[in-house]
XYZ file of C-alpha atoms in Angstrom:
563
model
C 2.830 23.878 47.124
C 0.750 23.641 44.117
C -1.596 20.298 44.275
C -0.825 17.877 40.978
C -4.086 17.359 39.456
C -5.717 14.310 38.140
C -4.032 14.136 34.813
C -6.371 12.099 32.796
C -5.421 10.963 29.079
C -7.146 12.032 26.508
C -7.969 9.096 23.544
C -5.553 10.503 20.978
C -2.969 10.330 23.956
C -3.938 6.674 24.398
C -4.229 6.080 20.976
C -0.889 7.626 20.479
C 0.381 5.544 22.875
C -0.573 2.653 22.010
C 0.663 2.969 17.686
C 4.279 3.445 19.243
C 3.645 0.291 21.591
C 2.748 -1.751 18.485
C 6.031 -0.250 16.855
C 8.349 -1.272 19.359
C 6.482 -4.313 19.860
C 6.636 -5.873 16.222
C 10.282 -4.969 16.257
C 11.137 -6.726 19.569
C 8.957 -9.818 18.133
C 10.810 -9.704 14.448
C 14.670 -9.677 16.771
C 12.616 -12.812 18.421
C 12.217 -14.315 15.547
C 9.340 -16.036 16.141
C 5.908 -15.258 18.025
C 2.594 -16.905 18.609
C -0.266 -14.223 18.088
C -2.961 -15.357 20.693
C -0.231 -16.571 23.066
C 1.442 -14.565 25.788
C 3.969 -12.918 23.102
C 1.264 -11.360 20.921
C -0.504 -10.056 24.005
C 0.460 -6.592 24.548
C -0.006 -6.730 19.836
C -3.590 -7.566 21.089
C -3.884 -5.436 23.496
C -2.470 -2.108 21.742
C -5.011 -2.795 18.604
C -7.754 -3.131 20.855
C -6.768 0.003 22.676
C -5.772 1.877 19.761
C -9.740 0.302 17.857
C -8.425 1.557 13.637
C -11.185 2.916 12.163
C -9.899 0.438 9.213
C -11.263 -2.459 12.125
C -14.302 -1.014 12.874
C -15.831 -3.418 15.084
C -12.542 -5.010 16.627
C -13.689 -4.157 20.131
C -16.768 -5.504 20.529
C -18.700 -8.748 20.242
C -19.761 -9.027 16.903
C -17.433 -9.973 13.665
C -16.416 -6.750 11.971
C -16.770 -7.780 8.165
C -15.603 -4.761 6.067
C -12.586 -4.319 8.013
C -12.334 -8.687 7.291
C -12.404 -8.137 3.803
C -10.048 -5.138 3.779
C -7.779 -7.639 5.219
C -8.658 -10.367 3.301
C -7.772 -8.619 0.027
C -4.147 -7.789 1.143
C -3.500 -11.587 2.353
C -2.890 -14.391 0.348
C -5.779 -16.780 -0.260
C -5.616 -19.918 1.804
C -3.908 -18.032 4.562
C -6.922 -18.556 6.974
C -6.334 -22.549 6.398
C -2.621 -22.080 7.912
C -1.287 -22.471 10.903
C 2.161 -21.622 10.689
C 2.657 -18.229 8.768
C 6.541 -17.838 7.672
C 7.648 -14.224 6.754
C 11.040 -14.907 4.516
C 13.389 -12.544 2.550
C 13.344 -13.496 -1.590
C 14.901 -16.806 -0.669
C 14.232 -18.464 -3.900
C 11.375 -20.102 -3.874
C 10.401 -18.141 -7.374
C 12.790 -21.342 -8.524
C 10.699 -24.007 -7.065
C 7.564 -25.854 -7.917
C 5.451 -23.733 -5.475
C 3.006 -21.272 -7.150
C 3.210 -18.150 -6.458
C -0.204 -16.683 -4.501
C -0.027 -12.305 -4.920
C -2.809 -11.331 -3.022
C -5.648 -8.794 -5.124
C -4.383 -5.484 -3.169
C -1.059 -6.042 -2.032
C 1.888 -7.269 -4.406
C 4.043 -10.012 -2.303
C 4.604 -13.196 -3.428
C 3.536 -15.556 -1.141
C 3.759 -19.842 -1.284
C 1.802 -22.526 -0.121
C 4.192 -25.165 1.380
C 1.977 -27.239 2.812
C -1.617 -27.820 4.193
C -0.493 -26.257 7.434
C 2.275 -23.090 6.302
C 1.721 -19.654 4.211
C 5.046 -18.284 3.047
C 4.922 -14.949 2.855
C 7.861 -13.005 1.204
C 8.722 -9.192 2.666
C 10.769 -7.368 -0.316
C 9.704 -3.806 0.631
C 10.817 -3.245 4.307
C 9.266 -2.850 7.671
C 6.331 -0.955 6.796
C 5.512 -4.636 4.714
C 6.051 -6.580 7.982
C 3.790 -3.848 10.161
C 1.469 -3.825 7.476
C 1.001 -8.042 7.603
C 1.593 -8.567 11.339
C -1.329 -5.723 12.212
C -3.651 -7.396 9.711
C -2.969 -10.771 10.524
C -3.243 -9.797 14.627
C -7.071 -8.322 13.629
C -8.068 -11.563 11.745
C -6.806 -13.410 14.863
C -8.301 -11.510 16.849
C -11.913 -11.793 15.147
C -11.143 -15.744 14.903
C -11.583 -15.957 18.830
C -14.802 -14.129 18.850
C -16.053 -16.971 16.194
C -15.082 -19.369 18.130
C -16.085 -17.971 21.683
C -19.749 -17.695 19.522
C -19.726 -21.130 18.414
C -18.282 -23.064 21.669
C -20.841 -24.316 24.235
C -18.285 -25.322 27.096
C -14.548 -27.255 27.630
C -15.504 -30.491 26.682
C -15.605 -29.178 23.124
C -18.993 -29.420 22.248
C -20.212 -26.758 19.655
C -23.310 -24.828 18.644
C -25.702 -26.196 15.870
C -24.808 -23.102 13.827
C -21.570 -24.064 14.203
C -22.141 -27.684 12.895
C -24.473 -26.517 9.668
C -21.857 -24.005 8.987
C -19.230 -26.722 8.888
C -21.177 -29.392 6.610
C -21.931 -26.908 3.836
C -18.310 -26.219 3.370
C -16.570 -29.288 3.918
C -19.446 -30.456 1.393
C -17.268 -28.788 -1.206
C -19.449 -28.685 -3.766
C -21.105 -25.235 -5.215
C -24.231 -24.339 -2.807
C -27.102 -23.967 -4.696
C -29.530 -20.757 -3.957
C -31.136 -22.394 -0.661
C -28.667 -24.178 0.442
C -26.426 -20.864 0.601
C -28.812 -18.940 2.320
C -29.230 -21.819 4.663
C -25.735 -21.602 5.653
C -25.609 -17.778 5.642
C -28.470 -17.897 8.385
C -26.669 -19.987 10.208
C -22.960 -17.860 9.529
C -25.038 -14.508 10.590
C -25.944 -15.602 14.168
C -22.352 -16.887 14.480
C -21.107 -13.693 13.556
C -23.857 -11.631 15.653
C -24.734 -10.020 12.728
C -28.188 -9.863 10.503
C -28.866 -11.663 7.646
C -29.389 -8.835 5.335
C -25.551 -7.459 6.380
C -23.945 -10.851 5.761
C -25.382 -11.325 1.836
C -24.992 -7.672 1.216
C -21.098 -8.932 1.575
C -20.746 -12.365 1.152
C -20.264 -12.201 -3.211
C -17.432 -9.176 -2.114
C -15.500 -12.664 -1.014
C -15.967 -14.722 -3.730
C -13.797 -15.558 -6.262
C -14.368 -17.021 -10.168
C -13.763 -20.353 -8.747
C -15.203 -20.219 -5.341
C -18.094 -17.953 -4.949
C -19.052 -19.268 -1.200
C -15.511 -18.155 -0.189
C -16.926 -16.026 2.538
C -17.954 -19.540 4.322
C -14.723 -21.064 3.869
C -12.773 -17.989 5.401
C -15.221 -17.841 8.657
C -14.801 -21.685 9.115
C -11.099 -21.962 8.628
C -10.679 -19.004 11.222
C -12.985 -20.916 13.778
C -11.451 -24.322 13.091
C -8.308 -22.785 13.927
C -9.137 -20.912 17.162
C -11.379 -24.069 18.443
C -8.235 -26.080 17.889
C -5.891 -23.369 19.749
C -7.916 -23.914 22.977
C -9.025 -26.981 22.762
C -5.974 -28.625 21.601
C -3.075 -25.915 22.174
C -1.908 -25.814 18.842
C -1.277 -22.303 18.629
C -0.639 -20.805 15.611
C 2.987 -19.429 14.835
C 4.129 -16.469 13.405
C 8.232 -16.850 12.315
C 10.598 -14.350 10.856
C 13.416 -15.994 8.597
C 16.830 -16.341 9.317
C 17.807 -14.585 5.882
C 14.819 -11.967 6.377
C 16.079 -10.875 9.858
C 19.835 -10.391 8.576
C 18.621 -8.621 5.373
C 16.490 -6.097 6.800
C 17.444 -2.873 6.314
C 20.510 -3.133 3.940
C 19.042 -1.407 0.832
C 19.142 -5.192 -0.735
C 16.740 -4.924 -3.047
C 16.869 -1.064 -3.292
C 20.019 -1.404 -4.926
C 19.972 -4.044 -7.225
C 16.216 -1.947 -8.660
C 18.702 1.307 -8.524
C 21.792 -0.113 -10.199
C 19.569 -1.683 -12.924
C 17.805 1.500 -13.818
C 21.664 3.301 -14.225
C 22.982 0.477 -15.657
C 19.890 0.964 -18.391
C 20.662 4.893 -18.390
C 24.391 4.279 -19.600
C 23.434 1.362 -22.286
C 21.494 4.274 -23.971
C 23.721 7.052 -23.319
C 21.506 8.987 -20.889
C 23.474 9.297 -18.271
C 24.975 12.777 -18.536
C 21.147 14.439 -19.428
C 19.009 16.402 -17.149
C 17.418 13.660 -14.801
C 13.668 14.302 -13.361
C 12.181 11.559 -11.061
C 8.509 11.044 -10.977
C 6.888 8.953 -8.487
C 3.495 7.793 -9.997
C 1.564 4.917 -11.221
C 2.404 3.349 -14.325
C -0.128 4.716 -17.170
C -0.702 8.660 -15.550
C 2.426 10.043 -17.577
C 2.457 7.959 -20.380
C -1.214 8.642 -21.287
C -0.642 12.263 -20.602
C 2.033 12.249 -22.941
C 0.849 10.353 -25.531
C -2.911 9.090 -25.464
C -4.674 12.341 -26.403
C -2.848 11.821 -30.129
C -2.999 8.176 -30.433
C -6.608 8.191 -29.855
C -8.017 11.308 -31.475
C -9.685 9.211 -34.178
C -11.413 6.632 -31.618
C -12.660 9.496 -29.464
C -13.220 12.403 -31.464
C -14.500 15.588 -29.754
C -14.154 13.972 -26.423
C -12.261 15.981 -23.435
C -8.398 14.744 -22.472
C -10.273 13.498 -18.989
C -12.935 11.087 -20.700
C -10.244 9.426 -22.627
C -8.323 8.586 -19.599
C -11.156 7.550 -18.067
C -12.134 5.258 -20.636
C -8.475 3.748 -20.260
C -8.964 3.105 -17.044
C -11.749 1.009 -17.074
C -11.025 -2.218 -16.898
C -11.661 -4.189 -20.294
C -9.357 -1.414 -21.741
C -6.714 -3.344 -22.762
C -6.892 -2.621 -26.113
C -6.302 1.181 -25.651
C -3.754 1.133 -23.377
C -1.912 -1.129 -25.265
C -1.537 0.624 -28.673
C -0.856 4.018 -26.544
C 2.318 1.904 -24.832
C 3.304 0.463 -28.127
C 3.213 4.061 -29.540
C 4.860 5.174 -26.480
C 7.988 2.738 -26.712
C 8.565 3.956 -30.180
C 9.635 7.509 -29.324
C 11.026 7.422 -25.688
C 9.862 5.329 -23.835
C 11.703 2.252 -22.092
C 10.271 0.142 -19.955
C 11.734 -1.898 -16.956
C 9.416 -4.725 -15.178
C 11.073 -5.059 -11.982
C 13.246 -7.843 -11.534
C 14.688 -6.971 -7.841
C 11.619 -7.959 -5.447
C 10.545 -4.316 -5.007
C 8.054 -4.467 -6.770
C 8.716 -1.254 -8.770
C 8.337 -0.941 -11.767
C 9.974 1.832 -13.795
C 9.507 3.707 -17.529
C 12.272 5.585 -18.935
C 11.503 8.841 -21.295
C 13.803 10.059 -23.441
C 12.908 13.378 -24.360
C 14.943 14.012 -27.246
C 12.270 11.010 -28.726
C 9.746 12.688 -28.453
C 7.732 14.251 -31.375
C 5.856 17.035 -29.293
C 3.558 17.526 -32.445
C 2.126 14.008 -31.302
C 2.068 14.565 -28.178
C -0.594 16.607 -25.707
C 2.543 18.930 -24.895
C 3.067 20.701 -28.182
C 4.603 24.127 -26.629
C 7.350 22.341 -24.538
C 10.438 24.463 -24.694
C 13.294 22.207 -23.673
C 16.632 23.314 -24.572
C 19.772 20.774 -25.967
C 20.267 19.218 -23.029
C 17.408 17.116 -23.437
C 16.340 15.842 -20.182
C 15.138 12.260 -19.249
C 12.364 10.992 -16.881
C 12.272 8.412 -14.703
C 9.061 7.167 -13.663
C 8.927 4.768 -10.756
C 5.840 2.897 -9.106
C 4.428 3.606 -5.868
C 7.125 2.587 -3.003
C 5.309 0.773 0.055
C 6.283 2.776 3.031
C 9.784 2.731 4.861
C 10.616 1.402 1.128
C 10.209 4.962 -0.322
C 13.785 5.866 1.570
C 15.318 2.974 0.207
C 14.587 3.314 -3.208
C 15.405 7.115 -3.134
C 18.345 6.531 -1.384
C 19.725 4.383 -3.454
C 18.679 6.145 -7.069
C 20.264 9.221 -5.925
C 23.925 7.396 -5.274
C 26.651 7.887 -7.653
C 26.803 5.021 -10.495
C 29.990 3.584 -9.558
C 31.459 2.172 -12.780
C 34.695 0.905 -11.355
C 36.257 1.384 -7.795
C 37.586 4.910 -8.330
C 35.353 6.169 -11.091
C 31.892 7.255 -10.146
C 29.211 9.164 -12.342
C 27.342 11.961 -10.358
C 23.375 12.028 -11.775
C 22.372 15.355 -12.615
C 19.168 15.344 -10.649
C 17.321 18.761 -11.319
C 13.973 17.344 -9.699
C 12.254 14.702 -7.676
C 8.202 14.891 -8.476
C 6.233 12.333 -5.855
C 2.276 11.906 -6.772
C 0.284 9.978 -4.311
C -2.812 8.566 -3.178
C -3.349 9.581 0.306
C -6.021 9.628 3.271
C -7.730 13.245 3.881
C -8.664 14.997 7.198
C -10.955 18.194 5.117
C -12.731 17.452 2.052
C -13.823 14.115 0.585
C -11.946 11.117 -1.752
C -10.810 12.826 -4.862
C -9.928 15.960 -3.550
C -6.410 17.204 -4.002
C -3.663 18.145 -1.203
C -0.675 19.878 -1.919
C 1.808 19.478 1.555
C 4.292 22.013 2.592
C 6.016 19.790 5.266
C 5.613 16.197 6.131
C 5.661 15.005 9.964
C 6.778 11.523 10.709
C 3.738 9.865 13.068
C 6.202 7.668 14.789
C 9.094 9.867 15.991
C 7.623 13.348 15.226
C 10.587 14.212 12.869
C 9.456 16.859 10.816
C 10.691 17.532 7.180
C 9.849 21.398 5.464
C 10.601 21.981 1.468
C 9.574 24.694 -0.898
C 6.768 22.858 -3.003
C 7.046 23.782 -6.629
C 3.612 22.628 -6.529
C 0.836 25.268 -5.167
C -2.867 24.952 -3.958
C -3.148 28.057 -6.817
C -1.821 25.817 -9.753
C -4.386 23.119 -9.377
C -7.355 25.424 -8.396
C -10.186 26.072 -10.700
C -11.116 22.343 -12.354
C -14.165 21.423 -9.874
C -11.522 19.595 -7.713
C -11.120 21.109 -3.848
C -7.780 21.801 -2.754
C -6.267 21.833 0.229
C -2.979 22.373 1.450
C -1.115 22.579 4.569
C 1.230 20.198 6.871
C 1.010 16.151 6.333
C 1.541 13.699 8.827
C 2.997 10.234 7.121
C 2.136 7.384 9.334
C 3.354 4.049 10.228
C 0.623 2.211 8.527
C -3.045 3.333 7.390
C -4.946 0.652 9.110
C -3.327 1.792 12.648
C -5.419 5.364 12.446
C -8.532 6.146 14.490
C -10.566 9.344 14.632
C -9.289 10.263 17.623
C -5.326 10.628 16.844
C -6.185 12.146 13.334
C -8.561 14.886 14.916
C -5.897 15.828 17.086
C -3.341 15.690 14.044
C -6.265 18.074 11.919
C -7.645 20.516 15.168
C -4.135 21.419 17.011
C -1.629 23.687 16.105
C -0.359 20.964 13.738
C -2.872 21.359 11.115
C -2.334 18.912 9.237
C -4.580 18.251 5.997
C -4.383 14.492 5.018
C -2.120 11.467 5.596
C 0.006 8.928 3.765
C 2.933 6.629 4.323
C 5.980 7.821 1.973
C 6.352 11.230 2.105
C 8.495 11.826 5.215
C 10.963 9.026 3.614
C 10.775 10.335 0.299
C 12.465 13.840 1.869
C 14.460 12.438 4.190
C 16.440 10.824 1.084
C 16.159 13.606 -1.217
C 17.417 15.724 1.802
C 20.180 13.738 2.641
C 21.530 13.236 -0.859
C 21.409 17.206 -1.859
C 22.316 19.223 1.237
C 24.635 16.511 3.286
C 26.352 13.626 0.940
C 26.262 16.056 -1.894
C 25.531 14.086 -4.459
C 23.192 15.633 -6.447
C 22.197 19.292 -6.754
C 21.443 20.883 -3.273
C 18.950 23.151 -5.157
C 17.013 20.121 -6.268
C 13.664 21.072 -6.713
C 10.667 18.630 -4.816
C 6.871 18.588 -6.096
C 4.482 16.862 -4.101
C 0.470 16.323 -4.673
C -2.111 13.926 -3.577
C -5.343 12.632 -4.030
C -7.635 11.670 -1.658
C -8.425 8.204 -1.570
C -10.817 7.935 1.702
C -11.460 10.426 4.760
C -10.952 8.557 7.946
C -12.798 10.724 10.002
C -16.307 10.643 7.839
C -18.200 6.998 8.812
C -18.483 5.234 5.826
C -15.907 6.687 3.657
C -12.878 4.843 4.831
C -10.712 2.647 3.169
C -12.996 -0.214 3.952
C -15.893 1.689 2.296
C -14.690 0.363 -0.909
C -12.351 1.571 -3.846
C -12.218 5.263 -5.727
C -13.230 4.123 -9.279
C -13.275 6.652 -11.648
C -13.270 9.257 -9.139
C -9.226 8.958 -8.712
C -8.956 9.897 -12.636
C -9.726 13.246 -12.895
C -7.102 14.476 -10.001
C -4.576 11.584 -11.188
C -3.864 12.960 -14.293
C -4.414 16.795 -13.205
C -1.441 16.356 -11.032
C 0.446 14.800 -13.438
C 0.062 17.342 -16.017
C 0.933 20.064 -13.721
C 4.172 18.014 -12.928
C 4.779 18.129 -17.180
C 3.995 21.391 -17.593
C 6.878 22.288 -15.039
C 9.517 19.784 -16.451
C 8.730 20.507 -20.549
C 8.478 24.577 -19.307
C 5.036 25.077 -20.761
C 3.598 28.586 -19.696
């Protein structure tokens, strides 16, 4: 008989492992309904991020207070949510209606509200990738709240460190530090945070805000306060799912209402029976492709297509970018705020509009069918399905009639993280793998490394993995993902969804065009495997421009049949 060896597991196994534990995990706590993080319920949350160590987190694991991964976090979390002890996550239950001021955090649109001086509302529109996405962030600033407060606590009686005390008066002082003062209190910050003083000011104005500049104090305290007071006191904080939220999840809600208003908007201007293409894209990338090249010609004369968009993406560019949309809405161009809590916003072009002698497509060769385009925002997620889902339905005017949408192609252009290359590089997939189950979707891209080649932009393509959530990758899993027989070149968080319902629509309900064609392209907007060049390392700038609009013009060419 053959002697069973040691079978030890390697880290991607653990690490593996330990994303599907958090998985199951958040969904068992969201049936609960309720869950206190550094209790016994968020244990085995705990546990799985500090097993699985994102390279988002950096420094979970050990001692010292990871700060870039903080303010990652802190960016996609409302402000004030560090002050509250009772975090509420609630379907749109109207409190848009109410006195209560809405608080969107800088990176992540969700309305949140302020109830009191002890609970955060926080509203989840965009499905469970949205409640992953807050319960893995809020775990790791929970997490980092105990090692304050295991920094600052002397022994059981409560008594604290002088740090501690220093730290305290300057911000319940509440007036703006002066110079000395705020590098008094930094000193005194830095050794609570085991960290030098040079590393805390190199971050601390990343924190600030117009109105509070010492933010970065305020945030550190509030998390001790709150972690002192769990031990000392027991007053754990509480995580609790709504009522409403638990029995809406996953019913396409708010993916229809978004999908019926865009069709509703297609029949009020007699566009229902056209040629349909769907782009998935930002806001400004078609638009400007479109359009901008003409409308500025004067203000930037001699200057390449690429340095104009650039200069419209800066950020006093308001002026630009609004007499391009102006321009824009008078031949084709609708536009739809959303109005459904998805948070997707949508332009409708009307090609027959269009006066392609104004435009940066002057050889388009569309016959009389004149097809439209919608462009949608970025989905968040498990949200991608919904939204797809649900656009690709029939428009049911009345119980027995029902309009089929003539959907000849579904274009998705993404930001997404790389395994090979660097941020701004370009991947072209040719099969998404779901990270959570391992389902596996192949298409025919009508998108090829070949087209995009050739513009001092790499290109890669190959296989990509979507995942359940950025900030749950380490090295270890992606390596494994990039070096084995998967080969997979980059990943992001739609892309499996986004086929699934394209799939499902064309070759099993049949009800659009099982020869649908599918483009897909990304940018790279980090490479979690190089130190330093994560998420966390900061934002793309103008380095996302140049791909952004390379893909999108690619995705034009093909739809206006420019050779």
């Amino acid at each position: 008989m053959k002697e069973i060896k040691n079978i030890v597991r390697s880290r991607a196994q653990e690490s593996s492992s330990a994303v599907e534990k958090l998985y199951i995990t958040m969904r068992h706590l969201f049936n609960r309904g309720f869950y206190k993080p550094m209790g016994v319920s968020g244990e085995t949350l705990r546990e799985a991020l500090l097993s699985l160590r994102p390279e988002i987190y950096g420094t979970i694991a050990e001692e010292k207070v990871e700060l870039s991964g903080l303010l990652y976090v802190i960016e996609r979390l409302p402000v004030g949510i560090e002050e509250c002890r009772f975090i509420n996550l609630t379907s749109d239950e109207g409190y848009s209606k109410s006195h209560f001021k809405a608080i969107i955090p800088p990176k992540r649109r969700r309305n949140c509200y302020r109830i009191d001086d002890e609970q955060m509302n926080v509203e989840i529109t965009r499905g469970r990738s949205d409640i992953y996405d807050i319960l893995t962030h809020l775990t790791f600033i929970f997490i980092e709240s105990h090692k304050i407060k295991d920094r600052v606590l002397i022994d059981e009686s409560g008594e604290v460190t002088r740090d501690w005390q220093k730290l305290e008066q300057a911000v319940l002082s509440n007036k703006k530090l002066t110079l000395i003062d705020k590098e008094k209190a930094i000193s005194h910050t830095a050794n609570i945070l085991a960290r030098t003083f040079a590393e805390v000011l190199d971050i601390y104005d990343a924190f600030g805000t117009a109105d509070k500049p010492d933010r970065f104090l305020h945030i550190i305290y509030w998390l001790g306060k709150l972690a002192l007071e769990e031990v000392l006191g027991n007053n754990k904080r509480t995580i609790t799912f709504s009522p409403i939220l638990r029995e809406r999840l996953g019913h396409h809600i708010h993916g229809e209402i978004w999908a019926t208003n865009i069709k509703e908007v297609l029949r009020d201007n007699e566009l229902l029976d056209r040629p349909i293409h769907i782009i998935s894209a930002n806001m400004h990338s078609v638009m400007n492709s479109v359009f901008a090249t003409h409308v500025l010609k004067t203000k930037f004369k001699d200057k390449s297509d690429f340095f104009i968009y650039e200069e419209m993406s800066k950020s006093g560019a308001h002026d630009v970018r609004n007499k391009v949309e102006d321009f824009a809405k008078l031949h084709g161009m609708i536009s739809l705020p959303d109005t459904s809590g998805t948070n997707i916003d949508v332009q409708i072009f009307d090609t027959a509009q269009i006066d392609w002698k104004k435009s940066a497509f002057p050889k388009a060769q569309l016959d009389d069918t004149k097809p439209v385009i919608i462009v949608m925002d970025y989905a968040f997620g498990e949200q991608a399905y919904e939204t797809i889902d649900e656009l690709l339905k029939p428009f049911q005017l009345t119980k027995e009639n029902k309009i089929f949408l003539n959907v000849v192609s579904v274009s998705i252009m993404g930001k997404a993280g790389i395994l090979q290359g660097g941020k701004g590089d370009i991947m072209i997939p040719s099969a998404h793998i779901n990270e959570g189950t391992g389902d596996n979707y192949t298409f025919e891209n009508e998108l090829t490394a070949e087209m995009l080649e050739g513009n001092d932009i790499a290109v890669f393509a190959g296989p990509m993995v979507t995942v359940l959530g950025t900030s749950l990758q380490n090295k270890d899993l992606l390596k494994f993902f990039h070096d084995s027989t998967w080969g997979v070149i980059g990943l992001e968080m739609e892309g499996a969804y986004y086929q699934k319902a394209i799939q499902s629509a064309s070759k099993i309900r049949k009800s659009i065009n099982p020869d649908v064609k599918v483009r897909y392209a990304y940018y790279a907007s980090d490479n979690p495997l190089e130190t330093g060049s994560t998420l966390a390392s900061g934002g793309l700038g103008t380095t996302g421009v140049k791909p952004t609009y390379l893909i999108t013009i690619k995705i034009l060419e093909q739809i206006f049949n420019v050779k």
